[in-house]
Short mmCIF file of N, CA, C and O in Angstrom, two decimals:
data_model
loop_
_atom_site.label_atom_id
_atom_site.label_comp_id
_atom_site.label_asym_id
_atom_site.label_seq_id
_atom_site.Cartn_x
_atom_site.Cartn_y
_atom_site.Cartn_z
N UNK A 1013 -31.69 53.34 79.16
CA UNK A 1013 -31.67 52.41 78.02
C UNK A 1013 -32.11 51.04 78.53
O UNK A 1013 -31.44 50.52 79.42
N UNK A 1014 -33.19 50.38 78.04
CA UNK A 1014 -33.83 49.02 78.79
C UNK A 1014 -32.75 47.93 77.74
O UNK A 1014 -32.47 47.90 76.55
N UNK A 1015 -32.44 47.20 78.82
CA UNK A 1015 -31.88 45.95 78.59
C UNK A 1015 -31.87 44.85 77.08
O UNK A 1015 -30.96 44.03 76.96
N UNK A 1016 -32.76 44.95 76.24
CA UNK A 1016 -32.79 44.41 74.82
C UNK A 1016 -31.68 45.83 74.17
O UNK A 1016 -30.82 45.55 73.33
N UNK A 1017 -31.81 47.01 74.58
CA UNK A 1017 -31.28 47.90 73.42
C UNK A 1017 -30.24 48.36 74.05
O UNK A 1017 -29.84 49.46 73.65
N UNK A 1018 -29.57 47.77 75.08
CA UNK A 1018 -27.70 47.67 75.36
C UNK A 1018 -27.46 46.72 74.69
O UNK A 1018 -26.49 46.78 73.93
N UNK A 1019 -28.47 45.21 74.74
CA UNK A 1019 -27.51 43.58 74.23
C UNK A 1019 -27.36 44.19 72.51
O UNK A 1019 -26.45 43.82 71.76
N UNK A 1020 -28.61 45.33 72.04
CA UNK A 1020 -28.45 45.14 70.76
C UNK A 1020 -27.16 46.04 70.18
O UNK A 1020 -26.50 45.75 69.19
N UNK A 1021 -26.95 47.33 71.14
CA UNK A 1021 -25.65 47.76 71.26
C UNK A 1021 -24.42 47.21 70.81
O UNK A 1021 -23.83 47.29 69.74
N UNK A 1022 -24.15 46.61 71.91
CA UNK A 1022 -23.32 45.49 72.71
C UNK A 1022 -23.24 44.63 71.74
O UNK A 1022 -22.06 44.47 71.42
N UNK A 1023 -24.24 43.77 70.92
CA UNK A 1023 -23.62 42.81 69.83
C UNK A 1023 -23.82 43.46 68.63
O UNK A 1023 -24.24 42.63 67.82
N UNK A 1024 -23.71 44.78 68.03
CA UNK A 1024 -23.37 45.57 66.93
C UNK A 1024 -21.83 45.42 67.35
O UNK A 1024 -21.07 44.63 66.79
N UNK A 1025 -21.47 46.21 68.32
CA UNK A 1025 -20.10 46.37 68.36
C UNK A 1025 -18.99 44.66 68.06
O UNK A 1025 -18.07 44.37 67.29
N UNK A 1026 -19.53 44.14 68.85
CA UNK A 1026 -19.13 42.77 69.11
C UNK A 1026 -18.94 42.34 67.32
O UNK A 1026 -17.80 42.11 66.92
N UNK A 1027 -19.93 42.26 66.50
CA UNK A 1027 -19.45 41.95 65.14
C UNK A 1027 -18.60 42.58 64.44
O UNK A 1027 -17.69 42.04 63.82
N UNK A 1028 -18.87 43.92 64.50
CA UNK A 1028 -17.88 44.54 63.94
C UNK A 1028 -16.39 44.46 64.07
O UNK A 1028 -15.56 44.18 63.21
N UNK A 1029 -16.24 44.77 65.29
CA UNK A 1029 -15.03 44.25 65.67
C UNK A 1029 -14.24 43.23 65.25
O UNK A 1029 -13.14 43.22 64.68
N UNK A 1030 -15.21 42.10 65.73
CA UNK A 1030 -14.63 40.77 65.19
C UNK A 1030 -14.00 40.96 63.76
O UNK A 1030 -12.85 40.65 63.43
N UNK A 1031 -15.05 41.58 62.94
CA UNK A 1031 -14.80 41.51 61.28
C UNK A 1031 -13.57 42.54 61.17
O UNK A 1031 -12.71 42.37 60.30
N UNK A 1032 -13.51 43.63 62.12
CA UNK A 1032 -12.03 43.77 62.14
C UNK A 1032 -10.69 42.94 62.38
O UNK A 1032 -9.64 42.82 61.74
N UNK A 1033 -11.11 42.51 63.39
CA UNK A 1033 -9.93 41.66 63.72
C UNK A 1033 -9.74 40.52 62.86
O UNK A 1033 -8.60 40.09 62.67
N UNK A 1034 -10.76 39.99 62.32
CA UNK A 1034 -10.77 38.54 61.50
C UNK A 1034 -10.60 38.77 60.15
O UNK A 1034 -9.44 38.57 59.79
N UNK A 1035 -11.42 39.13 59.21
CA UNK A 1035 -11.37 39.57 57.93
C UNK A 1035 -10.83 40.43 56.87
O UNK A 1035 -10.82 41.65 56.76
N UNK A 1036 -10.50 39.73 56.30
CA UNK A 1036 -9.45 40.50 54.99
C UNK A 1036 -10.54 42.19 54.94
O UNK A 1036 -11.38 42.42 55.80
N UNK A 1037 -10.32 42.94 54.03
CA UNK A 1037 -10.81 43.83 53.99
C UNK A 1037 -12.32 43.94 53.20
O UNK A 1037 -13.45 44.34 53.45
N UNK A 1038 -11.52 43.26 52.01
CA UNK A 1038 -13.02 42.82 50.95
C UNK A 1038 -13.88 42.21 51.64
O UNK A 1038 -15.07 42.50 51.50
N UNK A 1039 -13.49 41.27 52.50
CA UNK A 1039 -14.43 40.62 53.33
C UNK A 1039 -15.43 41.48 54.33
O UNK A 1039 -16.66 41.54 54.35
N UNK A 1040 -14.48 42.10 55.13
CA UNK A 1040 -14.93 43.15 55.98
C UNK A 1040 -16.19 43.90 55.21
O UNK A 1040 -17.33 43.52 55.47
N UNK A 1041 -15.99 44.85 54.37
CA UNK A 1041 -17.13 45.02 53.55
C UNK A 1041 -18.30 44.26 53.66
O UNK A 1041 -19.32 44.61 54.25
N UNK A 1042 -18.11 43.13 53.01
CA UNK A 1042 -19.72 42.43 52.81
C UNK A 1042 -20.15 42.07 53.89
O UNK A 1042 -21.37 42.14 54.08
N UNK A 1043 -19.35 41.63 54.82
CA UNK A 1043 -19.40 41.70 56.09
C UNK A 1043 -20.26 42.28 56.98
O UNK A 1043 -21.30 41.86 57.48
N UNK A 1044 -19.56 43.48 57.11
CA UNK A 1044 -20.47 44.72 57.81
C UNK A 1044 -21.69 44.84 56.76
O UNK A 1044 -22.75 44.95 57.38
N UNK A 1045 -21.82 44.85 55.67
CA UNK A 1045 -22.69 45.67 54.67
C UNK A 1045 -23.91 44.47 55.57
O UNK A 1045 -24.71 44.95 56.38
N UNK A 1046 -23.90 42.90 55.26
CA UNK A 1046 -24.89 41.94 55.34
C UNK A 1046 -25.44 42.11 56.57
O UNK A 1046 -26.64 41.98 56.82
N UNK A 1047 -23.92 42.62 57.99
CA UNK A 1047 -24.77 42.42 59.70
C UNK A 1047 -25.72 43.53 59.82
O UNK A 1047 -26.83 43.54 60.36
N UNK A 1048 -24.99 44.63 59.12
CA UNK A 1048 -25.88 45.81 58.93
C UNK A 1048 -27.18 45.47 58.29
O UNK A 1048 -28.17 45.40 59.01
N UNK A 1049 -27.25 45.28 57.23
CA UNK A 1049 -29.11 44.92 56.84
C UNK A 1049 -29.62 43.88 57.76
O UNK A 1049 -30.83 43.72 57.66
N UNK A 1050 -28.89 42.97 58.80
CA UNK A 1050 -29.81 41.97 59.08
C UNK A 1050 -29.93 42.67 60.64
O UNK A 1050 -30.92 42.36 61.31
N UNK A 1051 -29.29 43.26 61.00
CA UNK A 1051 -29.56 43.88 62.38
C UNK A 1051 -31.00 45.30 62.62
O UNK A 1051 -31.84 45.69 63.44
N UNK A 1052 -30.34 45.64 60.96
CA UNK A 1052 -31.76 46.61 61.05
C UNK A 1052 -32.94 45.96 60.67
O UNK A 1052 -34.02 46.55 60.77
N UNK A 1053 -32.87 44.76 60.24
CA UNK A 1053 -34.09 44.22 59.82
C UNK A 1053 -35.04 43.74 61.00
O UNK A 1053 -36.27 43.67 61.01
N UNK A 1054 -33.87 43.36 62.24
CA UNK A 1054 -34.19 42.87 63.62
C UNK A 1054 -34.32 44.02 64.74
O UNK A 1054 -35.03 43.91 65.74
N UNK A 1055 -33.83 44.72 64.54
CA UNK A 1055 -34.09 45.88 65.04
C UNK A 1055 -35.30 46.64 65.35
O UNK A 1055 -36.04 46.81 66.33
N UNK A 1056 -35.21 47.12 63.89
CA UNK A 1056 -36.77 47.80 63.46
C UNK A 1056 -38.12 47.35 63.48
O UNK A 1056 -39.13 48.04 63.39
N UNK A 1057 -38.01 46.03 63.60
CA UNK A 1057 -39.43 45.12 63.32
C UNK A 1057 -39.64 45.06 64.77
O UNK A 1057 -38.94 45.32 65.76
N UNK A 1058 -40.91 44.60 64.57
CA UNK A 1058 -41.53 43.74 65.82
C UNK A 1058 -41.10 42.35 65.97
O UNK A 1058 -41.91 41.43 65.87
N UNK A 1059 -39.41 42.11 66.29
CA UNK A 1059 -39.47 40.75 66.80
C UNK A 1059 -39.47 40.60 67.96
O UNK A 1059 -39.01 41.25 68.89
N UNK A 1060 -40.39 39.10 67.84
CA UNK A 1060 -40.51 38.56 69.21
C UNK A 1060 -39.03 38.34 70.37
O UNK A 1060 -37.90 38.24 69.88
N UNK A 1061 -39.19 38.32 71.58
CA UNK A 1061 -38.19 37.99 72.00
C UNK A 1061 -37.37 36.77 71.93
O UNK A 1061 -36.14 36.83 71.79
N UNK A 1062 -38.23 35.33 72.05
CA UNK A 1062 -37.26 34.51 71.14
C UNK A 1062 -36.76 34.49 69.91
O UNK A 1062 -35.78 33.79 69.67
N UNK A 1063 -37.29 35.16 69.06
CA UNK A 1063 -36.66 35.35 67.81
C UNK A 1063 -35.24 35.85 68.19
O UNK A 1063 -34.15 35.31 67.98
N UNK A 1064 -35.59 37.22 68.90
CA UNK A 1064 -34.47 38.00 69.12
C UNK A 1064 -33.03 37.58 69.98
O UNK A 1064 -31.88 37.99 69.80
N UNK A 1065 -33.45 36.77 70.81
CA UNK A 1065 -32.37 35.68 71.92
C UNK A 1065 -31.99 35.19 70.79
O UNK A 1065 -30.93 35.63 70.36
N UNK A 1066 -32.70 34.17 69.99
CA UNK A 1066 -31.99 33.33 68.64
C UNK A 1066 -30.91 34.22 68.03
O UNK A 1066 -29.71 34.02 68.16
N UNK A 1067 -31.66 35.61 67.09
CA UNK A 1067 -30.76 36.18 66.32
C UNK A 1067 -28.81 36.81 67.27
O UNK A 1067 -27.69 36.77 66.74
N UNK A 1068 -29.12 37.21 68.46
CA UNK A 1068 -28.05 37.29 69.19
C UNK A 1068 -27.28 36.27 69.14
O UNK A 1068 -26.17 36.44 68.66
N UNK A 1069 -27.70 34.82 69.67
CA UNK A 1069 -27.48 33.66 70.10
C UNK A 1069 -26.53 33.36 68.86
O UNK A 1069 -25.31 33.48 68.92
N UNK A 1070 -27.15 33.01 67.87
CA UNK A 1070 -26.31 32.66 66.19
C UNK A 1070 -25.13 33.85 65.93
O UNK A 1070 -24.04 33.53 65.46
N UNK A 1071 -25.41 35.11 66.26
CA UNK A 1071 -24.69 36.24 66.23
C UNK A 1071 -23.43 36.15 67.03
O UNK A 1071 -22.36 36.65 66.68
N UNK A 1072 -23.64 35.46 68.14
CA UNK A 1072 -22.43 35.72 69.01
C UNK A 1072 -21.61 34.28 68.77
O UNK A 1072 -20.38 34.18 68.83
N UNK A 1073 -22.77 32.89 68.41
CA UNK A 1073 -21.47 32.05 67.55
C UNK A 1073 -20.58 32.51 66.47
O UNK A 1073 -19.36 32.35 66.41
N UNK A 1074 -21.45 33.20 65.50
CA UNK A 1074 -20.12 33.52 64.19
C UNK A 1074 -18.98 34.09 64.70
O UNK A 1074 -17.86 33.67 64.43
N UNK A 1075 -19.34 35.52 65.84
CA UNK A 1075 -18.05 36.06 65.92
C UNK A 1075 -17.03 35.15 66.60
O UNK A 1075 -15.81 35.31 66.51
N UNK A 1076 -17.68 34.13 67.33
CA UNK A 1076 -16.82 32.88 68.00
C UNK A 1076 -15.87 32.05 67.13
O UNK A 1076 -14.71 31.72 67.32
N UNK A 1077 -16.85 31.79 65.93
CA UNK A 1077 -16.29 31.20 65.21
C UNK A 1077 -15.27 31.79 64.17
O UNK A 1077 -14.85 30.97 63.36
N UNK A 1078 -14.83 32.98 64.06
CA UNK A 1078 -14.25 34.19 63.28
C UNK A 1078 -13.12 34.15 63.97
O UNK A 1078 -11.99 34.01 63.48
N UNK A 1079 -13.49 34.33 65.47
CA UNK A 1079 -12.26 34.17 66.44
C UNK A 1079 -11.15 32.90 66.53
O UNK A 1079 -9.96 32.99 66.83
N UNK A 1080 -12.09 31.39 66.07
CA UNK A 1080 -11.65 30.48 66.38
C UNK A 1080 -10.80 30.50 64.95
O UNK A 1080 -9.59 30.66 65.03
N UNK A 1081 -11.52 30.33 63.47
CA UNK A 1081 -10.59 30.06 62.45
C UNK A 1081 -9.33 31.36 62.64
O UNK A 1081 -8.17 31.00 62.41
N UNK A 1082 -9.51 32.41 62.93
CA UNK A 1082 -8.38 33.53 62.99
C UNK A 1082 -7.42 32.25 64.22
O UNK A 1082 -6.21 32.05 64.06
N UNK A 1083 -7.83 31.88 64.79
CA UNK A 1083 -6.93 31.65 65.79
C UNK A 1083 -6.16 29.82 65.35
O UNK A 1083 -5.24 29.25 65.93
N UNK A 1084 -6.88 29.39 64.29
CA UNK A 1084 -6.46 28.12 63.52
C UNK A 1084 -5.07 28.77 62.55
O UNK A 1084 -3.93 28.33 62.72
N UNK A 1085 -5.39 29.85 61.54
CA UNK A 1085 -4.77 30.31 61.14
C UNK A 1085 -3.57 30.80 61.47
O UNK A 1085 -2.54 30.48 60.89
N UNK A 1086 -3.65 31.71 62.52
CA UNK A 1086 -2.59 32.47 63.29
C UNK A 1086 -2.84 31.86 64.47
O UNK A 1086 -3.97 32.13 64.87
N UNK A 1087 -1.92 30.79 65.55
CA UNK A 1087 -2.14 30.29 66.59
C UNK A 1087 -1.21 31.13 67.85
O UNK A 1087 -1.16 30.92 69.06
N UNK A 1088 -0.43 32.26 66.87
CA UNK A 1088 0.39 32.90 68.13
C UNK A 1088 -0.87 34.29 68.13
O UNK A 1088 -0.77 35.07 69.08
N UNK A 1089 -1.95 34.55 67.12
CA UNK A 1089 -2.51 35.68 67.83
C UNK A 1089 -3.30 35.73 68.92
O UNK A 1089 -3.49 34.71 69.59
N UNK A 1090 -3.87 36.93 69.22
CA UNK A 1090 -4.81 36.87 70.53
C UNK A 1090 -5.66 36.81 70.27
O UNK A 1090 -6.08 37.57 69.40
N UNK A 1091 -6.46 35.84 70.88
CA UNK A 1091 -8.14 35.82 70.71
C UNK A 1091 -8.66 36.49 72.28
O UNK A 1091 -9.84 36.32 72.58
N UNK A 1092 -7.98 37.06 73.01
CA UNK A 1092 -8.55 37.46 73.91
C UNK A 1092 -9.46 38.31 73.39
O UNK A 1092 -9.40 38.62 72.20
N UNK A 1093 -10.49 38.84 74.29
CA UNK A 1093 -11.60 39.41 73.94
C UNK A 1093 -12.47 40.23 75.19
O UNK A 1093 -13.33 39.69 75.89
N UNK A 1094 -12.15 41.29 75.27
CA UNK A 1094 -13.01 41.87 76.43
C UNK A 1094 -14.55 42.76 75.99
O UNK A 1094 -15.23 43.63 76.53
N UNK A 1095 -14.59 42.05 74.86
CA UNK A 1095 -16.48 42.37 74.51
C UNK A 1095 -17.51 41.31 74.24
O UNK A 1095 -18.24 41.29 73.25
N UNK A 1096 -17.49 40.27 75.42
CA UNK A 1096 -18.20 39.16 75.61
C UNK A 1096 -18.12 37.98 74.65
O UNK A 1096 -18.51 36.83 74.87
N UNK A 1097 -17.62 38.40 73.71
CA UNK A 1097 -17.53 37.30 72.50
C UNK A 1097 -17.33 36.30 73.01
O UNK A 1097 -16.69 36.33 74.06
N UNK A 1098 -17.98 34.45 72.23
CA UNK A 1098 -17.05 33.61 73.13
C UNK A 1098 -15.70 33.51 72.36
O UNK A 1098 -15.45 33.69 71.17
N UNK A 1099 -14.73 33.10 73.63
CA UNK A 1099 -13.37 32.82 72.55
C UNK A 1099 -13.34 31.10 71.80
O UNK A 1099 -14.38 30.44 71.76
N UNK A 1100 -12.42 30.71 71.42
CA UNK A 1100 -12.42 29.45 70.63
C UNK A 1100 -12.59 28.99 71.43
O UNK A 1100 -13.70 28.49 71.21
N UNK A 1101 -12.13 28.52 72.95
CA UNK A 1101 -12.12 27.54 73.37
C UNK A 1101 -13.30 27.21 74.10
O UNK A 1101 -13.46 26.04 74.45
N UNK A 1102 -14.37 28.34 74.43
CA UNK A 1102 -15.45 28.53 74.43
C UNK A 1102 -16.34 27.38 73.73
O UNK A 1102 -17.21 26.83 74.40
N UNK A 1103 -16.19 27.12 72.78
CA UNK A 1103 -17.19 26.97 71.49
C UNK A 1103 -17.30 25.08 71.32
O UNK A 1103 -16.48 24.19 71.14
N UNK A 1104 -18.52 25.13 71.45
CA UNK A 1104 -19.04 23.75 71.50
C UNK A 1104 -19.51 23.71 70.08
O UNK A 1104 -20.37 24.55 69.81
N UNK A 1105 -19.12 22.91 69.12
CA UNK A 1105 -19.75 22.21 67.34
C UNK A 1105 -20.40 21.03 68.22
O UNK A 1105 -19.85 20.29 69.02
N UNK A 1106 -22.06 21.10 67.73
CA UNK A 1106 -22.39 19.42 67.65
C UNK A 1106 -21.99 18.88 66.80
O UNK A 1106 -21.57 19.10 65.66
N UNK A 1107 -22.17 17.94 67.58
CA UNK A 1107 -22.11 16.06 66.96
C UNK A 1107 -20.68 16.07 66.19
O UNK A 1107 -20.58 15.01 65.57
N UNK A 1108 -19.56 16.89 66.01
CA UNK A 1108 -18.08 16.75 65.72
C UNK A 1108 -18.21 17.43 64.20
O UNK A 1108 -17.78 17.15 63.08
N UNK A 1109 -19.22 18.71 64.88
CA UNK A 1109 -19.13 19.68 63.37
C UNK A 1109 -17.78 20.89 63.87
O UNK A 1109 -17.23 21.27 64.91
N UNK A 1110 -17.73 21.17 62.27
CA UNK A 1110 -16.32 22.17 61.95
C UNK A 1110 -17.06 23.47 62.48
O UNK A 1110 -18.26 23.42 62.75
N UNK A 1111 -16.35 24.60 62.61
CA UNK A 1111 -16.49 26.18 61.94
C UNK A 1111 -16.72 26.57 60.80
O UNK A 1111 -16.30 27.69 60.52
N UNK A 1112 -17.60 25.67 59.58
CA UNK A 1112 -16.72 25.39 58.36
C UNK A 1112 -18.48 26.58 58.27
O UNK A 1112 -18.19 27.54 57.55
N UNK A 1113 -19.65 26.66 58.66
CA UNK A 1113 -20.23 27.56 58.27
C UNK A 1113 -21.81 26.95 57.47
O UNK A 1113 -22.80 27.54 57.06
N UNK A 1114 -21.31 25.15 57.53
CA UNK A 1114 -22.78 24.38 56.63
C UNK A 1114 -23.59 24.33 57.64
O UNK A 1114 -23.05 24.09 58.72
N UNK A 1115 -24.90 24.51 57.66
CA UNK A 1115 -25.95 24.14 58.50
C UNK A 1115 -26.62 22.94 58.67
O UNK A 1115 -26.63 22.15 57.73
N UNK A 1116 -27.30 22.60 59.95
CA UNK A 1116 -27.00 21.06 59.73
C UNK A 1116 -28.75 21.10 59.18
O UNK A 1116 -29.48 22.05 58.89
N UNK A 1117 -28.98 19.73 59.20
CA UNK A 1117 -30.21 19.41 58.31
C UNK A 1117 -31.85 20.12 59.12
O UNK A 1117 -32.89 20.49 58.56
N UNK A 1118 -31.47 20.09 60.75
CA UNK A 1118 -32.73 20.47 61.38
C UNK A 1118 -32.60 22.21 60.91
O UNK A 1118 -33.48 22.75 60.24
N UNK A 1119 -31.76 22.72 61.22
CA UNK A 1119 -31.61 24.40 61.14
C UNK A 1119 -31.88 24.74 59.37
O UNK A 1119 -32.29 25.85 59.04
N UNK A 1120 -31.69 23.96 58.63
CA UNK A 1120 -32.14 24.22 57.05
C UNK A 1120 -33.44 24.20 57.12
O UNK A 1120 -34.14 25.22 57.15
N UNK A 1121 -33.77 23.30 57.15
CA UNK A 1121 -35.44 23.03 57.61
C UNK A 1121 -36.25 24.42 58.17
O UNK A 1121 -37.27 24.96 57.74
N UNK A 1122 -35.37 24.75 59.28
CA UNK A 1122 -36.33 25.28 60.32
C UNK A 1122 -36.72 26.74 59.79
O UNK A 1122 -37.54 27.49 60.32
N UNK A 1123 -35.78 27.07 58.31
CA UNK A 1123 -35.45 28.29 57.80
C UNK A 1123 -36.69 28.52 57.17
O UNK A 1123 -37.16 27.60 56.50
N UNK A 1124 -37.41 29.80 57.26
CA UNK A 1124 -38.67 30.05 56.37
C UNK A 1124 -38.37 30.48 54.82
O UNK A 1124 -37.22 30.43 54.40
N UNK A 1125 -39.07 30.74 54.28
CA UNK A 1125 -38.97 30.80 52.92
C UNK A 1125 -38.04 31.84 52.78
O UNK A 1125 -37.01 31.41 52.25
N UNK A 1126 -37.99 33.13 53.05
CA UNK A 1126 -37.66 34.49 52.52
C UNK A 1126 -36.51 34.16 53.59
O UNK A 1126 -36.05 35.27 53.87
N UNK A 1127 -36.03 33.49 54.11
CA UNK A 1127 -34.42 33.39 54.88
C UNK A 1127 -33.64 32.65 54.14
O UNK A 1127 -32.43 32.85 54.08
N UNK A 1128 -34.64 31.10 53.09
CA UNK A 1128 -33.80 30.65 52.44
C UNK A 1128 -33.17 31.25 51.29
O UNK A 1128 -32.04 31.03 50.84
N UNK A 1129 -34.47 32.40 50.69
CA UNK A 1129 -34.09 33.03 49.38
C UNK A 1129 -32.68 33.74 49.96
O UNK A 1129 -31.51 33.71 49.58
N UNK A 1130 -33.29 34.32 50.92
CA UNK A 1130 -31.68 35.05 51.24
C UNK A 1130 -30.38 34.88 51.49
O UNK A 1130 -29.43 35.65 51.44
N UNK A 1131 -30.49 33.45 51.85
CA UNK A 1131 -29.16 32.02 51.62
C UNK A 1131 -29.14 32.06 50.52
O UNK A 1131 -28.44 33.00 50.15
N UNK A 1132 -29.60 31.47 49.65
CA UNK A 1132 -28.74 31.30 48.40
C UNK A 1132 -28.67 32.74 48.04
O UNK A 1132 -27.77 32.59 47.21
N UNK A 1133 -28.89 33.87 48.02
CA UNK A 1133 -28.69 34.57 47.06
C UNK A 1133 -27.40 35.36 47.79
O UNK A 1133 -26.76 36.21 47.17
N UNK A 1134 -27.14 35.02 49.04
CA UNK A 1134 -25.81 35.14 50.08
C UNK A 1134 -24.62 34.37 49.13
O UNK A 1134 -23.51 34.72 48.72
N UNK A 1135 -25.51 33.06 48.99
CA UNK A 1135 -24.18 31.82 48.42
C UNK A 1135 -24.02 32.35 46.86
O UNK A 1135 -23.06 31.81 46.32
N UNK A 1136 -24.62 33.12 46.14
CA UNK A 1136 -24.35 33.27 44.55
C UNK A 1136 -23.51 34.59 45.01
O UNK A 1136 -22.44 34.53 44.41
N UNK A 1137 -23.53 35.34 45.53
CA UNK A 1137 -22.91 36.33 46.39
C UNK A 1137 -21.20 36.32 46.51
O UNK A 1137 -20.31 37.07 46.12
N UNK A 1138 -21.25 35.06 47.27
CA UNK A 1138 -19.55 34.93 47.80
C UNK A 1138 -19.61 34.02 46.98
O UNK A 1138 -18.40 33.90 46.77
N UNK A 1139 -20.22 33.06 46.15
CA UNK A 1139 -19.49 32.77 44.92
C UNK A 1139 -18.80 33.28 43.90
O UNK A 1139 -17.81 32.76 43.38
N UNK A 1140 -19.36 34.42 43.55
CA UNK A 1140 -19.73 35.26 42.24
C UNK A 1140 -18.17 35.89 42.78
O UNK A 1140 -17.17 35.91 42.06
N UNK A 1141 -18.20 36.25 43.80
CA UNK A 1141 -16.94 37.28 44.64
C UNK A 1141 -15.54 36.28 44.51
O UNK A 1141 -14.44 36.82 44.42
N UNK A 1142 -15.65 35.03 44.51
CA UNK A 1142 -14.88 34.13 44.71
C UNK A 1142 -13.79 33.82 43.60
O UNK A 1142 -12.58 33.61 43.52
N UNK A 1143 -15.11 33.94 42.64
CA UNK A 1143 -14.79 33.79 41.19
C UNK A 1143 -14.10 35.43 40.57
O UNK A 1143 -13.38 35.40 39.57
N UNK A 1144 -14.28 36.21 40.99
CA UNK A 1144 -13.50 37.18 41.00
C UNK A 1144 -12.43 37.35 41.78
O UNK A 1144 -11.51 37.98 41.26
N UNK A 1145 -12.28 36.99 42.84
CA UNK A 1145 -11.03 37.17 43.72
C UNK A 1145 -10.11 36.23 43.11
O UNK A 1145 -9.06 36.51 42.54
N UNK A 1146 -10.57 35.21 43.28
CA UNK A 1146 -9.52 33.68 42.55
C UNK A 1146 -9.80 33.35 41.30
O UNK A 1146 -10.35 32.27 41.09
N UNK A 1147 -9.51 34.17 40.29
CA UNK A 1147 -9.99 34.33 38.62
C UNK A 1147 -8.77 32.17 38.43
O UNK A 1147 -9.05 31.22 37.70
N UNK A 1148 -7.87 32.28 39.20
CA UNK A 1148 -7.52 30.85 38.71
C UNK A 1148 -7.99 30.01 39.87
O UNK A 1148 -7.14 29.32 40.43
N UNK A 1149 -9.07 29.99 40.25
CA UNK A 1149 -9.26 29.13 41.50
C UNK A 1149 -8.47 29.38 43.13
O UNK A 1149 -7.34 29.65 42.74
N UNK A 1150 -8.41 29.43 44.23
CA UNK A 1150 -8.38 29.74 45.48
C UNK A 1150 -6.85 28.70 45.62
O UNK A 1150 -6.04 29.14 46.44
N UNK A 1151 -6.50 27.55 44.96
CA UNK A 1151 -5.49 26.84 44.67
C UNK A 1151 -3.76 27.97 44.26
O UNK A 1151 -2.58 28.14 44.56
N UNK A 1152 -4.79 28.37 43.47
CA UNK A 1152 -3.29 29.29 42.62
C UNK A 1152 -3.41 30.63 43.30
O UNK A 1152 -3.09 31.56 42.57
N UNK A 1153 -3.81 30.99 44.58
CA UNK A 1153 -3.77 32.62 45.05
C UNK A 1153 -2.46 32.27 46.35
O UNK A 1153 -1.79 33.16 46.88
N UNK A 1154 -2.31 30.70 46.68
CA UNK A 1154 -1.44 30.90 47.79
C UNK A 1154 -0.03 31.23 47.39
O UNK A 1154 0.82 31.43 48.25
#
């Protein structure tokens, strides 16, 4: 097995996981459903190898960052991790950004057309879901 198709292995498992350990269930779902289409999309194609370092690279922040809010949330659980993930304390935000998930102004930019369509139609997505989960707003579910 040559070395791109263990890392791509290796960070299938790595998300999943995470979305086990981190995510409600409903979540889990869209979850897996979204890494799944975007891994086969990277997969299957001819991407370049920087593309492909990038898509890992962003890949192995979220689960970092999955790790870190699980670990804001619950501060007695374990974020240990013996499948390379970084853990929270790992995790460098520029310039005194959150986990919160906004992109900053150069990485919007840098997004081509058919990545942005696929942002928003991500964001009408977990809106639409939102508005169903919290029929009185995210206020009145605690």
């Amino acid at each position: 097995m040559d070395q791109r198709r263990r890392a791509a292995v290796s960070l299938y498992r790595r998300v999943l996981r995470a979305h086990v350990r981190c995510l409600p269930e409903h979540m889990r779902q869209l979850g897996d459903r979204y890494f799944r289409d975007e891994f086969i999309r990277h997969v299957d194609s001819n991407v370049r190898d920087d593309q492909w370092e990038e898509f890992v690279k962003q890949w192995d922040a979220y689960c970092g960052v999955l790790l870190a809010q699980r670990q804001m949330q619950d501060p007695t659980s374990s974020h240990q991790s013996n499948d390379g993930a970084a853990s929270p304390s790992d995790l460098v935000f520029p310039d005194g950004a959150s986990p919160s998930g906004e992109l900053d102004q150069s990485s919007a930019e840098a997004l081509s057309d058919d990545q942005k369509a696929r942002l928003i139609r991500l964001e009408k997505e977990a809106l639409s879901f939102g508005k169903s989960a919290f029929p009185s707003g995210p206020e009145h579910s605690k």
